Short mmCIF file of C-alpha atoms in Angstrom, two decimals:
data_model
loop_
_atom_site.label_atom_id
_atom_site.label_comp_id
_atom_site.label_asym_id
_atom_site.label_seq_id
_atom_site.Cartn_x
_atom_site.Cartn_y
_atom_site.Cartn_z
CA UNK A 1 128.57 114.00 123.74
CA UNK A 2 127.00 116.59 121.45
CA UNK A 3 129.83 118.65 119.95
CA UNK A 4 127.38 121.53 119.49
CA UNK A 5 127.35 121.95 123.26
CA UNK A 6 131.11 122.47 123.35
CA UNK A 7 132.35 126.02 122.98
CA UNK A 8 135.92 127.17 122.39
CA UNK A 9 136.83 130.38 124.19
CA UNK A 10 139.99 132.41 124.89
CA UNK A 11 141.63 131.78 128.23
CA UNK A 12 140.47 134.05 131.05
CA UNK A 13 141.78 134.42 134.60
CA UNK A 14 138.55 132.96 136.01
CA UNK A 15 139.46 129.62 134.42
CA UNK A 16 142.89 129.40 136.10
CA UNK A 17 141.83 126.95 138.87
CA UNK A 18 140.07 124.60 136.44
CA UNK A 19 142.90 124.72 133.90
CA UNK A 20 145.43 124.15 136.68
CA UNK A 21 143.60 120.95 137.66
CA UNK A 22 143.30 119.94 134.02
CA UNK A 23 147.04 120.35 133.38
CA UNK A 24 147.71 117.79 136.11
CA UNK A 25 146.06 115.17 133.89
CA UNK A 26 148.39 116.09 131.05
CA UNK A 27 151.63 116.45 132.99
CA UNK A 28 151.19 114.28 136.09
CA UNK A 29 153.38 111.47 134.74
CA UNK A 30 156.25 113.84 134.03
CA UNK A 31 156.20 116.06 137.10
CA UNK A 32 155.30 113.45 139.70
CA UNK A 33 158.27 111.43 138.45
CA UNK A 34 160.32 114.57 139.04
CA UNK A 35 158.82 115.49 142.43
CA UNK A 36 156.74 113.84 145.13
CA UNK A 37 153.99 116.47 144.87
CA UNK A 38 150.35 115.46 145.15
CA UNK A 39 147.77 116.15 142.45
CA UNK A 40 146.40 119.00 144.58
CA UNK A 41 149.81 120.65 144.95
CA UNK A 42 150.58 120.28 141.24
CA UNK A 43 147.21 121.79 140.34
CA UNK A 44 147.90 124.75 142.63
CA UNK A 45 151.38 125.15 141.11
CA UNK A 46 149.95 125.31 137.58
CA UNK A 47 147.23 127.71 138.74
CA UNK A 48 149.84 130.05 140.22
CA UNK A 49 151.91 129.83 137.03
CA UNK A 50 148.89 130.96 135.03
CA UNK A 51 148.18 133.71 137.55
CA UNK A 52 151.65 135.14 138.12
CA UNK A 53 153.63 134.50 134.93
CA UNK A 54 152.38 136.59 131.99
CA UNK A 55 151.79 134.84 128.69
CA UNK A 56 154.34 135.43 125.93
CA UNK A 57 153.23 138.07 123.40
CA UNK A 58 153.27 135.55 120.53
CA UNK A 59 151.06 132.96 122.21
CA UNK A 60 147.44 132.00 122.83
CA UNK A 61 145.64 129.67 125.21
CA UNK A 62 142.08 128.52 124.64
CA UNK A 63 139.67 126.39 126.64
CA UNK A 64 136.92 123.98 125.62
CA UNK A 65 133.82 124.50 127.74
CA UNK A 66 130.79 122.32 128.32
CA UNK A 67 128.06 123.92 130.44
CA UNK A 68 130.64 126.25 131.99
CA UNK A 69 133.09 123.47 132.87
CA UNK A 70 136.58 123.47 131.37
CA UNK A 71 136.99 120.06 129.74
CA UNK A 72 140.00 120.81 127.54
CA UNK A 73 142.73 123.35 126.91
CA UNK A 74 145.28 124.08 124.22
CA UNK A 75 148.15 126.55 124.11
CA UNK A 76 150.14 127.62 121.08
CA UNK A 77 153.09 129.90 120.48
CA UNK A 78 155.01 131.10 117.47
CA UNK A 79 158.12 132.99 116.54
CA UNK A 80 157.70 136.65 117.48
CA UNK A 81 158.38 138.73 114.38
CA UNK A 82 159.63 142.28 114.17
CA UNK A 83 156.13 143.62 114.76
CA UNK A 84 156.05 142.17 118.24
CA UNK A 85 158.52 143.64 120.66
CA UNK A 86 159.83 141.12 123.14
CA UNK A 87 159.06 142.44 126.56
CA UNK A 88 161.32 141.77 129.47
CA UNK A 89 159.72 139.06 131.55
CA UNK A 90 159.18 139.89 135.15
CA UNK A 91 159.79 136.98 137.45
CA UNK A 92 156.96 136.25 139.83
CA UNK A 93 157.32 136.87 143.52
CA UNK A 94 158.75 133.71 145.05
CA UNK A 95 156.40 134.25 147.99
CA UNK A 96 153.59 133.04 145.73
CA UNK A 97 155.37 129.69 145.38
CA UNK A 98 156.92 129.30 148.85
CA UNK A 99 154.55 126.55 149.92
CA UNK A 100 155.95 124.12 147.33
CA UNK A 101 159.49 124.09 148.75
CA UNK A 102 162.63 125.38 147.05
CA UNK A 103 163.87 121.97 145.89
CA UNK A 104 160.54 121.06 144.29
CA UNK A 105 160.36 124.48 142.64
CA UNK A 106 163.86 124.15 141.23
CA UNK A 107 163.04 120.75 139.72
CA UNK A 108 159.70 121.97 138.35
CA UNK A 109 161.19 124.99 136.63
CA UNK A 110 164.06 122.91 135.22
CA UNK A 111 161.45 120.50 133.89
CA UNK A 112 159.40 123.30 132.33
CA UNK A 113 162.55 124.71 130.75
CA UNK A 114 163.41 121.33 129.24
CA UNK A 115 159.92 121.02 127.72
CA UNK A 116 160.13 124.51 126.21
CA UNK A 117 160.42 124.69 122.42
CA UNK A 118 161.53 127.73 120.43
CA UNK A 119 159.46 127.92 117.23
CA UNK A 120 161.16 128.77 113.95
CA UNK A 121 159.88 131.38 111.49
CA UNK A 122 156.51 130.29 110.13
CA UNK A 123 156.04 127.64 112.81
CA UNK A 124 153.12 127.60 115.24
CA UNK A 125 153.94 125.21 118.07
CA UNK A 126 151.36 123.44 120.22
CA UNK A 127 152.90 123.70 123.68
CA UNK A 128 150.11 121.77 125.40
CA UNK A 129 146.84 120.10 124.55
CA UNK A 130 144.96 118.41 127.39
CA UNK A 131 141.47 116.90 127.55
CA UNK A 132 139.85 115.82 130.81
CA UNK A 133 139.91 111.99 131.12
CA UNK A 134 136.11 111.89 131.42
CA UNK A 135 135.78 113.57 128.02
CA UNK A 136 138.42 111.77 125.96
CA UNK A 137 137.52 109.91 122.75
CA UNK A 138 134.58 112.29 122.31
CA UNK A 139 136.08 114.72 119.80
CA UNK A 140 137.22 117.44 122.20
CA UNK A 141 140.89 117.10 121.26
CA UNK A 142 139.97 117.24 117.59
CA UNK A 143 138.00 120.46 118.14
CA UNK A 144 140.98 122.07 119.89
CA UNK A 145 143.40 121.01 117.16
CA UNK A 146 141.04 122.21 114.42
CA UNK A 147 140.98 125.62 116.13
CA UNK A 148 144.80 125.67 115.99
CA UNK A 149 144.73 124.77 112.28
CA UNK A 150 142.29 127.59 111.56
CA UNK A 151 144.48 130.00 113.52
CA UNK A 152 147.53 129.14 111.39
CA UNK A 153 145.56 129.35 108.15
CA UNK A 154 144.35 132.84 109.10
CA UNK A 155 147.84 134.14 109.95
CA UNK A 156 149.87 135.15 106.86
CA UNK A 157 153.20 134.69 108.66
CA UNK A 158 152.48 131.09 109.74
CA UNK A 159 152.48 127.97 107.58
CA UNK A 160 153.04 124.91 109.77
CA UNK A 161 151.62 123.52 113.00
CA UNK A 162 153.94 121.40 115.14
CA UNK A 163 154.10 119.55 118.43
CA UNK A 164 156.05 116.95 120.38
CA UNK A 165 154.46 113.69 121.47
CA UNK A 166 156.02 111.16 123.81
CA UNK A 167 157.12 107.83 122.40
CA UNK A 168 155.06 106.32 125.22
CA UNK A 169 151.84 107.84 123.90
CA UNK A 170 150.93 106.02 120.67
CA UNK A 171 147.25 106.91 121.18
CA UNK A 172 147.96 110.63 120.91
CA UNK A 173 150.32 110.05 117.97
CA UNK A 174 147.54 108.18 116.16
CA UNK A 175 145.12 111.08 116.75
CA UNK A 176 147.59 113.55 115.25
CA UNK A 177 148.21 111.26 112.27
CA UNK A 178 144.46 111.14 111.64
CA UNK A 179 144.62 114.94 111.37
CA UNK A 180 147.45 114.65 108.78
CA UNK A 181 150.38 115.37 111.11
CA UNK A 182 153.49 113.41 110.19
CA UNK A 183 156.62 112.58 112.16
CA UNK A 184 159.29 115.01 111.03
CA UNK A 185 161.97 113.64 113.35
CA UNK A 186 162.52 111.52 116.44
CA UNK A 187 164.54 112.83 119.35
CA UNK A 188 166.18 110.89 122.16
CA UNK A 189 167.02 112.81 125.31
CA UNK A 190 169.09 111.45 128.18
CA UNK A 191 168.12 114.45 130.33
CA UNK A 192 164.42 113.93 129.59
CA UNK A 193 164.81 110.25 130.44
CA UNK A 194 166.46 111.16 133.74
CA UNK A 195 163.92 113.83 134.71
CA UNK A 196 160.67 112.47 133.29
CA UNK A 197 161.39 108.83 132.44
CA UNK A 198 160.67 109.88 128.83
CA UNK A 199 163.40 108.78 126.42
CA UNK A 200 161.91 109.21 122.94
CA UNK A 201 159.95 112.15 121.53
CA UNK A 202 158.29 112.44 118.13
CA UNK A 203 158.40 115.90 116.60
CA UNK A 204 155.29 116.05 114.42
CA UNK A 205 154.39 118.61 111.78
CA UNK A 206 151.31 119.59 109.81
CA UNK A 207 152.04 121.76 106.78
CA UNK A 208 149.05 123.98 106.06
CA UNK A 209 150.32 126.29 103.30
#
């Protein structure tokens, strides 16, 4: 793969269907353990989340494109300072999600809540980084993470980049270590084990300033 052909762009609504399908590759193991939903239903669920739930003010999502195809995505968020007024979130119309069933929806939103991390002052948290399986080990993930590093370096109020990686994913942990992330702490979660079959999480940090 020629990295010069890959472009990094801000998320746009037109990419919602492709990003929804891409997120299945990143979260299938967690959410299919939680529900019996098919890949197609999960992709539609993520697409509707992107469509109906507004992004937090202190957040960004980007996509990696190759010839118009979304092959990777990364989302970050940080602690909203006094300059950013927290807006009251409007819940989406449940009619948009009716087709998934109330019990599945309840479990999915509980799962999303459990995965949510509240960044501290100065912390920029990588909420998700996903590369399409056909494009892994080709430098796409590195490009996305380098964009996040540059974002933090350009923001005076931010000084560290952080993320969580599953104890079951040594390959991803190795990638982050190659980019100078280090394991700040290890967390064991009984609830995460029950919901996702994920017991251990590594909280990794990259100090940039």
